[in-house]
Short mmCIF file of C-alpha atoms in Angstrom, two decimals:
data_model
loop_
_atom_site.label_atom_id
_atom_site.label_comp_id
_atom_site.label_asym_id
_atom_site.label_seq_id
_atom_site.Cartn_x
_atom_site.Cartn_y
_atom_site.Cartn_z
CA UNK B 8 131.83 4.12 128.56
CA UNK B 9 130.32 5.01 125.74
CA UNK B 10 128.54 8.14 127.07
CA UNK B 11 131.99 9.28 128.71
CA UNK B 12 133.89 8.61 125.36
CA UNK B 13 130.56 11.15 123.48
CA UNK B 14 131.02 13.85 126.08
CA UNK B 15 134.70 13.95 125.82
CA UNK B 16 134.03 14.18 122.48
CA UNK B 17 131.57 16.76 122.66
CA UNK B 18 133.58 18.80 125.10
CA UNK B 19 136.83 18.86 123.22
CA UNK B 20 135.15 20.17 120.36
CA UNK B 21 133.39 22.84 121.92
CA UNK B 22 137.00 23.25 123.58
CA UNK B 23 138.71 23.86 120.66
CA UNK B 24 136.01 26.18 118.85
CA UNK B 25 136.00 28.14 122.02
CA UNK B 26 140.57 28.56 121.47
CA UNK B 27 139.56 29.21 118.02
CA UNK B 28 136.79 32.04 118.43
CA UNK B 29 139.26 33.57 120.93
CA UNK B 30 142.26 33.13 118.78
CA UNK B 31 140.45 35.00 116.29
CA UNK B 32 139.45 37.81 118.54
CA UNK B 33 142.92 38.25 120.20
CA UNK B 34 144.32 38.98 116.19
CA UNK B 35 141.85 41.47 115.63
CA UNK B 36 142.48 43.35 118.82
CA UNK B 37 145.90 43.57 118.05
CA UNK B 38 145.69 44.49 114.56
CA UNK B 39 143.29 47.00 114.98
CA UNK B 40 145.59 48.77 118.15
CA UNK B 41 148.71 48.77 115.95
CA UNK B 42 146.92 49.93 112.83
CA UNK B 43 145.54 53.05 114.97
CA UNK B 44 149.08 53.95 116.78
CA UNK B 45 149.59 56.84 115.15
CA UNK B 46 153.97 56.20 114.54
CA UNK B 47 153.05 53.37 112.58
CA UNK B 48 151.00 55.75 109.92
CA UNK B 49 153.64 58.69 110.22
CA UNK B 50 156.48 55.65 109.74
CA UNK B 51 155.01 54.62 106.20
CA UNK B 52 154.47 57.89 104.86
CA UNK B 53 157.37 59.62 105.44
CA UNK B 54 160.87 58.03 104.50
CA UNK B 55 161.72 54.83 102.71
CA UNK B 56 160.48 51.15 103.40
CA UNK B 57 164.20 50.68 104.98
CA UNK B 58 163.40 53.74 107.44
CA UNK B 59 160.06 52.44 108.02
CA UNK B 60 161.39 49.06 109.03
CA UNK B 61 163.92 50.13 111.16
CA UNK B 62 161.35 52.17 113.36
CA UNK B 63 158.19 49.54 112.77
CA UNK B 64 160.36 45.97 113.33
CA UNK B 65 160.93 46.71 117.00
CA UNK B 66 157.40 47.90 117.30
CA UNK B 67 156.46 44.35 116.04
CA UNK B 68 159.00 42.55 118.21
CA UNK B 69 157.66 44.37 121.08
CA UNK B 70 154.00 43.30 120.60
CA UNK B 71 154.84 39.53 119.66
CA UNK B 72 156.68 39.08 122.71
CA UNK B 73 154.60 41.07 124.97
CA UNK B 74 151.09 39.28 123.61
CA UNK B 75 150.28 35.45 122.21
CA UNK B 76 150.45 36.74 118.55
CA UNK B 77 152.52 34.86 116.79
CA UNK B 78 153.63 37.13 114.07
CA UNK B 79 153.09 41.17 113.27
CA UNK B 80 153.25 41.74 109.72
CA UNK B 81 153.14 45.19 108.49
CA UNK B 82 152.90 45.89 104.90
CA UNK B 83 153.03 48.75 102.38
CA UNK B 84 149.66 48.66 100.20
CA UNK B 85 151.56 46.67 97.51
CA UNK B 86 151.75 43.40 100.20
CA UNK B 87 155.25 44.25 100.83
CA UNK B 88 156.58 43.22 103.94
CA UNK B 89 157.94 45.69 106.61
CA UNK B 90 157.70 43.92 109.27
CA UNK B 91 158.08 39.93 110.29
CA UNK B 92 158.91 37.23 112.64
CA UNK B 93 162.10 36.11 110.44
CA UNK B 94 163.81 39.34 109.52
CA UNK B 95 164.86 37.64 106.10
CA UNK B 96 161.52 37.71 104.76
CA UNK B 97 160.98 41.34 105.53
CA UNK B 98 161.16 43.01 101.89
CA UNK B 99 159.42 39.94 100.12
CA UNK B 100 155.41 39.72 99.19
CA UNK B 101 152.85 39.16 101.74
CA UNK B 102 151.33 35.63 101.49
CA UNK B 103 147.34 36.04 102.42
CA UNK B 104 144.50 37.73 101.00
CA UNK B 105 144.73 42.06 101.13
CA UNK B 106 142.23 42.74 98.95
CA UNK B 107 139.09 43.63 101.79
CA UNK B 108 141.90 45.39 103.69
CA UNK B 109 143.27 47.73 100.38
CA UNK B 110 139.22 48.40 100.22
CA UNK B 111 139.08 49.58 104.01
CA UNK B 112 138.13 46.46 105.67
CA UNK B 113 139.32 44.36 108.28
CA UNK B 114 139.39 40.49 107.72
CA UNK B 115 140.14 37.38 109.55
CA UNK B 116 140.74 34.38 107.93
CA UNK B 117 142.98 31.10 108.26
CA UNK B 118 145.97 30.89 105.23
CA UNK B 119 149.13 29.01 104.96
CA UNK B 120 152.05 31.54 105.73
CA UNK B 121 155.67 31.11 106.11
CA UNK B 122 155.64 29.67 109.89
CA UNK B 123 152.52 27.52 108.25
CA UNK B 124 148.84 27.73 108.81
CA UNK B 125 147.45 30.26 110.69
CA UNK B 126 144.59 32.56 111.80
CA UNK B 127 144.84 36.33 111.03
CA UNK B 128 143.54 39.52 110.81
CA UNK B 129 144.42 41.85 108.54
CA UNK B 130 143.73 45.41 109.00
CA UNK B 131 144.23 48.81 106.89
CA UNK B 132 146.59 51.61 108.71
CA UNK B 133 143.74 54.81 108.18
CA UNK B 134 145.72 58.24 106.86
CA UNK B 135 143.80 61.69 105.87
CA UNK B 136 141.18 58.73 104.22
CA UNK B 137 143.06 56.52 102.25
CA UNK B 138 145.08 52.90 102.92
CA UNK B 139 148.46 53.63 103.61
CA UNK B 140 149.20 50.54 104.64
CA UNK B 141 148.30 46.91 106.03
CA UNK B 142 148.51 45.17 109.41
CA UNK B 143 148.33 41.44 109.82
CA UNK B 144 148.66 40.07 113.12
CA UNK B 145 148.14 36.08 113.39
CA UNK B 146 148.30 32.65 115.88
CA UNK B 147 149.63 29.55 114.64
CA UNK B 148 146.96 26.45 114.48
CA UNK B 149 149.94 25.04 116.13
CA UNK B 150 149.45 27.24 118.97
CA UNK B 151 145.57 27.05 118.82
CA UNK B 152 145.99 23.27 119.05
CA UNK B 153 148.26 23.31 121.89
CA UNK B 154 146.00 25.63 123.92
CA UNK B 155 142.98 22.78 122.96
CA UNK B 156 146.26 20.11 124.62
CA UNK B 157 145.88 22.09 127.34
CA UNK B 158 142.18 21.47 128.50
CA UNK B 159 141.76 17.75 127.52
CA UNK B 160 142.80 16.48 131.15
CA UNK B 161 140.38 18.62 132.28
CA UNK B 162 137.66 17.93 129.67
CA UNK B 163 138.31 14.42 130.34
CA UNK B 164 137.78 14.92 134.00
CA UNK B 165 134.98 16.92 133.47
CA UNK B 166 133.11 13.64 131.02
CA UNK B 167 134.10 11.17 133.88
CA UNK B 168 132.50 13.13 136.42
CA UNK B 169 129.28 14.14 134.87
CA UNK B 170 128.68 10.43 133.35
CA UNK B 171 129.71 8.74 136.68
CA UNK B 172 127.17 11.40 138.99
CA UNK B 173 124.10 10.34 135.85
CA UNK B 174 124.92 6.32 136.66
CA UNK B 175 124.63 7.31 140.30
CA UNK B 176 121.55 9.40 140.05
CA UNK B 177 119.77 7.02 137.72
CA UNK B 178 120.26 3.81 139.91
CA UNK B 179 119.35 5.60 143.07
CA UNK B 180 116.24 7.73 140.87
CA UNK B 181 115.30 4.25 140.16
CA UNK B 182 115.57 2.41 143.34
CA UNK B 183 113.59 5.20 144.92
CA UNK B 184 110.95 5.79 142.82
CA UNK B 185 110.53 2.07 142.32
CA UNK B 186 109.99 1.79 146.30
CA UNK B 187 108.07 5.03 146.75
CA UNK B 188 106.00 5.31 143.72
CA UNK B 189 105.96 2.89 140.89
CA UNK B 190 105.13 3.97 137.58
CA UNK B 191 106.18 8.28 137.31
CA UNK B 192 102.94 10.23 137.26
CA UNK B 193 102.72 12.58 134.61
CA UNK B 194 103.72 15.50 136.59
CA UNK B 195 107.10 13.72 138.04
CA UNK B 196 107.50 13.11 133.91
CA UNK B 197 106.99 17.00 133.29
CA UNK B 198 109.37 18.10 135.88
CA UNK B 199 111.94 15.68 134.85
CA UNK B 200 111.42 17.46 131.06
CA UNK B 201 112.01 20.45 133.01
CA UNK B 202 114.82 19.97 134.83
CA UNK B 203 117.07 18.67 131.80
CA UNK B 204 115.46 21.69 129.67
CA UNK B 205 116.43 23.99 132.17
CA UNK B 206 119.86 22.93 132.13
CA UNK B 207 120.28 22.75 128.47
CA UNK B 208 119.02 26.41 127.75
CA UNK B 209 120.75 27.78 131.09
CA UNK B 210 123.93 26.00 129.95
CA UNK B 211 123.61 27.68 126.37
CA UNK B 212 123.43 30.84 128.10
CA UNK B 213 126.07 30.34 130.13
CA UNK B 214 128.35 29.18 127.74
CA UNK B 215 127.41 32.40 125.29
CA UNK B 216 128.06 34.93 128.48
CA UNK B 217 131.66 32.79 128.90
CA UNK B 218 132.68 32.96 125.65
CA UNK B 219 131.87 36.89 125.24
CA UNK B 220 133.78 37.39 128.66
CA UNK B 221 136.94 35.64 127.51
CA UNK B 222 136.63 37.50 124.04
CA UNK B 223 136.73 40.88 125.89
CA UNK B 224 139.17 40.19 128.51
CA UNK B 225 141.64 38.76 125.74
CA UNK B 226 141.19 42.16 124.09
CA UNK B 227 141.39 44.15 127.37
CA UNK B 228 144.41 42.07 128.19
CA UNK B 229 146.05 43.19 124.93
CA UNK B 230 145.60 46.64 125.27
CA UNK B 231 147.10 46.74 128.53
CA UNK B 232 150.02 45.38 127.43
CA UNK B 233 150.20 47.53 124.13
CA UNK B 234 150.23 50.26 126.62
CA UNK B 235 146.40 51.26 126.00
CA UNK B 236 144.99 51.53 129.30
CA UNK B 237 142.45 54.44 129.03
CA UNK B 238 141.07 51.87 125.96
CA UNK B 239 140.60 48.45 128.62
CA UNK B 240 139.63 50.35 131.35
CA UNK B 241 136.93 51.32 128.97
CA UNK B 242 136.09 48.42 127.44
CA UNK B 243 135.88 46.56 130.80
CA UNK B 244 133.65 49.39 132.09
CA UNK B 245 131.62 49.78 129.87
CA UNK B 246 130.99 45.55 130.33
CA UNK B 247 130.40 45.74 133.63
CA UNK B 248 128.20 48.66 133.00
CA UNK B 249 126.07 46.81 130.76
CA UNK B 250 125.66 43.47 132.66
CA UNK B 251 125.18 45.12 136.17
CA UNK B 252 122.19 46.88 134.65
CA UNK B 253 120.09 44.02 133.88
CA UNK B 254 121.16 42.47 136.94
CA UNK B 255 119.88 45.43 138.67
CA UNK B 256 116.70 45.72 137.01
CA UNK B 257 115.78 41.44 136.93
CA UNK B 258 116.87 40.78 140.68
CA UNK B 259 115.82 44.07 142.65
CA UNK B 260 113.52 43.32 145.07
CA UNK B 261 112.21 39.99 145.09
CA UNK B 262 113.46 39.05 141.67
CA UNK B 263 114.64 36.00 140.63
CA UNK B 264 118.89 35.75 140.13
CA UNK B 265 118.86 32.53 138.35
CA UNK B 266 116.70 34.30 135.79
CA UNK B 267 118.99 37.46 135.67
CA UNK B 268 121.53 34.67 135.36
CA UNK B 269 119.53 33.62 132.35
CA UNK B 270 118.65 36.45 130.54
CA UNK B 271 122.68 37.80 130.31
CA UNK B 272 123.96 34.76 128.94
CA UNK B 273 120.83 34.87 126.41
CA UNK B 274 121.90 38.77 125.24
CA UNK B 275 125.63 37.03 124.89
CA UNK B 276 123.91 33.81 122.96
CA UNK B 277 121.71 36.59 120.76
CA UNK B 278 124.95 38.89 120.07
CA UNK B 279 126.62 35.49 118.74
CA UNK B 280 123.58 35.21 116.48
CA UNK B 281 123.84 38.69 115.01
CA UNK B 282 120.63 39.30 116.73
CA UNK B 283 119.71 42.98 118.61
CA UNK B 284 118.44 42.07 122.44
CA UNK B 285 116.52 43.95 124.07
CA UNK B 286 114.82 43.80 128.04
CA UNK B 287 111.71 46.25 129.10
CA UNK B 288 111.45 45.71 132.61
CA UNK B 289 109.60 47.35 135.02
CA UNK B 290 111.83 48.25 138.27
CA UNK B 291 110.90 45.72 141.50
CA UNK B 292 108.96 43.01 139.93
CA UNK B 293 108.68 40.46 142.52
CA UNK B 294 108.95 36.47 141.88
CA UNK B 295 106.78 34.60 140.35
CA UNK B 296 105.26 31.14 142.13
CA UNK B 297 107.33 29.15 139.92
CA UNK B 298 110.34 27.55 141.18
CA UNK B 299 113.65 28.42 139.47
CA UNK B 300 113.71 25.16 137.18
CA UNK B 301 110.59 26.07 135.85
CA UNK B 302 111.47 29.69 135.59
CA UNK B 303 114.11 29.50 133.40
CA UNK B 304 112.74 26.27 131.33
CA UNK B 305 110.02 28.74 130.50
CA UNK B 306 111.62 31.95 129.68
CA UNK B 307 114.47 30.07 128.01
CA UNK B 308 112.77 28.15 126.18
CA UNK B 309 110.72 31.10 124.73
CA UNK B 310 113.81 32.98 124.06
CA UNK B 311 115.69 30.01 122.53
CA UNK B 312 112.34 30.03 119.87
CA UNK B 313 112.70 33.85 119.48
CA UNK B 314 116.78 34.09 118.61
CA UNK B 315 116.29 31.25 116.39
CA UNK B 316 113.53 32.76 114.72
CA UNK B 317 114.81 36.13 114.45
CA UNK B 318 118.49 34.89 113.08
CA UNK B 319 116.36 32.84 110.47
CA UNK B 320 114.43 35.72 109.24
CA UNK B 321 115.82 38.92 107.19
CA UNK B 322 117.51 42.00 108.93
CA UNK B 323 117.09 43.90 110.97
CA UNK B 324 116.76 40.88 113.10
CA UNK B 325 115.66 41.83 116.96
CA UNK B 326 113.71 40.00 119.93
CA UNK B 327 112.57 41.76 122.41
CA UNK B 328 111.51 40.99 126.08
CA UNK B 329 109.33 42.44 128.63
CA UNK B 330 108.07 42.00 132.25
CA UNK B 331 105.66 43.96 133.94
CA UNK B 332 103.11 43.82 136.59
CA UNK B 333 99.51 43.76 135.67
CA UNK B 334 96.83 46.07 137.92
CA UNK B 335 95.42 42.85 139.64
CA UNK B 336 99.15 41.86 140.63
CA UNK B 337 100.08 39.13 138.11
CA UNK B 338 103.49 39.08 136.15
CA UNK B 339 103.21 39.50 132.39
CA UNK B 340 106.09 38.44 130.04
CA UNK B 341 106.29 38.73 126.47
CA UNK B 342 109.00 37.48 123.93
CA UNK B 343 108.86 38.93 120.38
CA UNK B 344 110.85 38.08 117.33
CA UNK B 345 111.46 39.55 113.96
CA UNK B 346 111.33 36.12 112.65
CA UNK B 347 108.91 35.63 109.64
CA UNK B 348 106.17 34.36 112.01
CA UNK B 349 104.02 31.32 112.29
CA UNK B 350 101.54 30.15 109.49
CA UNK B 351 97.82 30.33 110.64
CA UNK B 352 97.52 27.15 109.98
CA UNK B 353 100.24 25.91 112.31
CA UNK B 354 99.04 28.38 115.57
CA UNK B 355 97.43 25.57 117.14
CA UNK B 356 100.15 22.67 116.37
CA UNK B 357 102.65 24.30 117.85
CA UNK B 358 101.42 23.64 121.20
CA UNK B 359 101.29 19.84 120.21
CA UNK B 360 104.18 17.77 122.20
CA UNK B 361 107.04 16.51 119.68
CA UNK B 362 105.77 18.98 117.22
CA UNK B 363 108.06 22.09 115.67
CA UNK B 364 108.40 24.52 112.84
CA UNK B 365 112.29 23.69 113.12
CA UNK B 366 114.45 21.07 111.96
CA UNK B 367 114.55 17.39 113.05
CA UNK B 368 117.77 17.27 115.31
CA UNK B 369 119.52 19.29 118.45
CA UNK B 370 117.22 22.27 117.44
CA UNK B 371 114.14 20.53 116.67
CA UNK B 372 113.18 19.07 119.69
CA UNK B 373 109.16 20.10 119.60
CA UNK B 374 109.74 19.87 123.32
CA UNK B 375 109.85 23.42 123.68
CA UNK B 376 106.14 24.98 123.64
CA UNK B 377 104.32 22.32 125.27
CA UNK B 378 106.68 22.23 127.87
CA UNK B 379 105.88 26.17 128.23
CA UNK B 380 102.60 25.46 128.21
CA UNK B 381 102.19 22.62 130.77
CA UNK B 382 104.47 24.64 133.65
CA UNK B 383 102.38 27.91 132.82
CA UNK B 384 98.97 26.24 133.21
CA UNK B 385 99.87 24.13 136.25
CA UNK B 386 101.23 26.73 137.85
CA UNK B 387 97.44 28.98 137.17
CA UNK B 388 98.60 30.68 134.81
CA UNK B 389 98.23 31.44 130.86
CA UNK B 390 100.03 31.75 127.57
CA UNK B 391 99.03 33.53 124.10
CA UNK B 392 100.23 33.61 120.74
CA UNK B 393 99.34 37.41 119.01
CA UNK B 394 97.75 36.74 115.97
CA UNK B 395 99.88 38.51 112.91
CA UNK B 396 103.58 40.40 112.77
CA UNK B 397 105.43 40.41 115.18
CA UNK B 398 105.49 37.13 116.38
CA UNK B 399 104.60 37.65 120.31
CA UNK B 400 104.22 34.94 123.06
CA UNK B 401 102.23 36.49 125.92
CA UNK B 402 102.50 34.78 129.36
CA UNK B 403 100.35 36.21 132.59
CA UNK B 404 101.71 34.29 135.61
CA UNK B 405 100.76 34.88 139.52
CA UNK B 406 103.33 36.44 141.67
CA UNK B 407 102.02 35.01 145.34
CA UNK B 408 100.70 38.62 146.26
CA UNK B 409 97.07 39.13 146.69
CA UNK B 410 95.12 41.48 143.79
#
């Protein structure tokens, strides 16, 4: 029970920073659309506020019923209102912060309005270079929390299931290897290390690719219905565009999906991070001996080190991966950071079990490397750490066809 009652826990919070992040990016979208429509510029430089209100307030009533925005606020640069929800508060001062916006930047922040707290974005309408006015389009945290309502049956649900399939799985793990084998050897003990890092860092990824995909499609969604189509169809192009390409390049051939799987929810996790991701990949690289547990408990792990490093370290931060075949047919990855490196003095520890450079906690497991290192060498293979800047983790792997 207890284990249920942490992973509701831990799901419904995750739940409800995912309906945050998204409420967030659904503002912005919509702020930044109406700030470019061009009759909203040409409506607050010609003519009175009255005139502009009379052509802007059914503009905004539009757009709030035809999107989950909440309220459309147009301003002049003052913080007068020329647009709201409640028509009797159009005319009176803007309650939020304009100053970033009157500068000609976009913000989002949460603020106590008249229909209560919110989330908004607040963007600056653009005319012949100067801030003629201000958009502000917002969600309740009333209707965050409702859409957070929403999911708990199903995060609930979710807990149940996942801590009532461990129960099973450890009594029958137990009963079996009991009767079969006795005490775990120390491979079974590696692979088990394996198997629940390869779900962590796959899940991660995952999670990362989800969360970018509902960001876009809540923007794409918006800008259908604010007429824009030429802008989604772009948008979601341009997605698909991207993603299909490293799918392309990491599964042609003999290549490995759950890998390609991997490395797009990593690019997602990196963006997150402020990190720039980057794959060199030779075309048709064929699979590697490992299976697909070990394959992405390696290369996610190593990844996992280089974001972390890299989004610890000063800009520009970057990691870069590559795969290529070798002239005697092995598979060589490597997985740079811009991180500020490893001291010499801690090269060799690093490769110690239950030691690491990071934090004790979630992200300072010292699992990671000597995890790497045990699937690499029983699988014939070998791993390298570049002596100096940048820090590089060379792996040569077989690929099961003959030199």
């Amino acid at each position: 029970m207890a284990i249920t009652a942490l992973l509701v826990v831990v799901l419904a919070v995750q739940a409800q920073s995912t309906q945050r992040a998204q409420a967030e990016a659904v503002t912005l979208a919509v702020a930044r659309t109406i700030a470019e429509m061009p009759e909203v510029a040409a409506a607050v430089t010609t003519g009175t506020d009255a005139a502009a209100t009379a052509t802007l307030q059914p503009i905004a009533v539009r757009i709030m019923d035809l999107t989950p925005i909440d309220f459309v606020t147009i301003m002049t640069p003052d913080g007068i209102r020329l647009t709201h929800r409640d028509p009797a508060e159009i005319g009176r001062p803007y309650l939020g912060t304009i100053g970033p916006g009157l500068a000609g930047r976009e913000l989002t922040e949460e603020a106590n309005g008249t229909l209560g707290p919110s989330l908004r974005s607040v963007v600056p309408v653009m005319a012949e270079g100067r801030v003629v006015a201000l958009v502000s389009a917002g969600i309740t945290l009333g209707s965050v929390a409702s859409g957070v309502l929403g999911q708990v049956p199903f995060v609930v649900a979710i807990a149940v299931a996942l801590a009532a399939i461990g129960l099973a799985a450890a009594w029958f793990a137990g009963r079996f290897t009991r009767r079969i084998a006795g005490d775990l050897p120390a491979s079974a003990v590696r692979d088990a290390v394996s198997s629940y890092e390869s779900l962590r860092t796959l899940g991660e990824a995952l999670r990362a690719q989800t969360h970018e995909h509902g960001n876009r499609m809540h923007t794409a969604v918006a800008l259908l219905e604010l007429g824009r189509t030429e802008q989604a169809i772009e948008l979601l192009t341009e997605t698909a565009r991207s993603s299909q390409d490293l799918v392309d390049r990491v599964v042609a051939r003999d290549g490995d999906p759950t890998v390609a799987a991997l490395l797009l929810g990593k690019a997602a996790q990196a963006a997150e991070r402020g990190v720039e991701w980057s794959v060199d990949m030779q075309p048709a690289i064929p699979r590697t001996t490992l299976g697909a547990v070990d394959a992405v408990s390696l290369v996610g792990n190593l990844v996992d080190n280089a974001i972390d490093a890299a989004a610890a370290g000063p800009e520009p931060r970057w990691v870069r991966v590559g795969m290529a075949l070798t002239p005697d047919q092995r598979i060589a990855l490597t997985f740079a950071d811009s991180g500020e490196g490893i001291a010499p003095e801690l090269r060799e520890r690093v490769w110690e079990h239950g030691f690491s450079t990071k934090p004790a906690g979630a992200e300072g497991r010292g699992v990671g490397l000597a995890l790497v290192r045990a699937i690499v060498e029983a699988a014939g293979g070998s791993i390298t750490l570049d002596a100096g800047a940048p820090t590089t983790f060379r792996v040569l792997l077989p690929s099961g066809i003959a030199p």
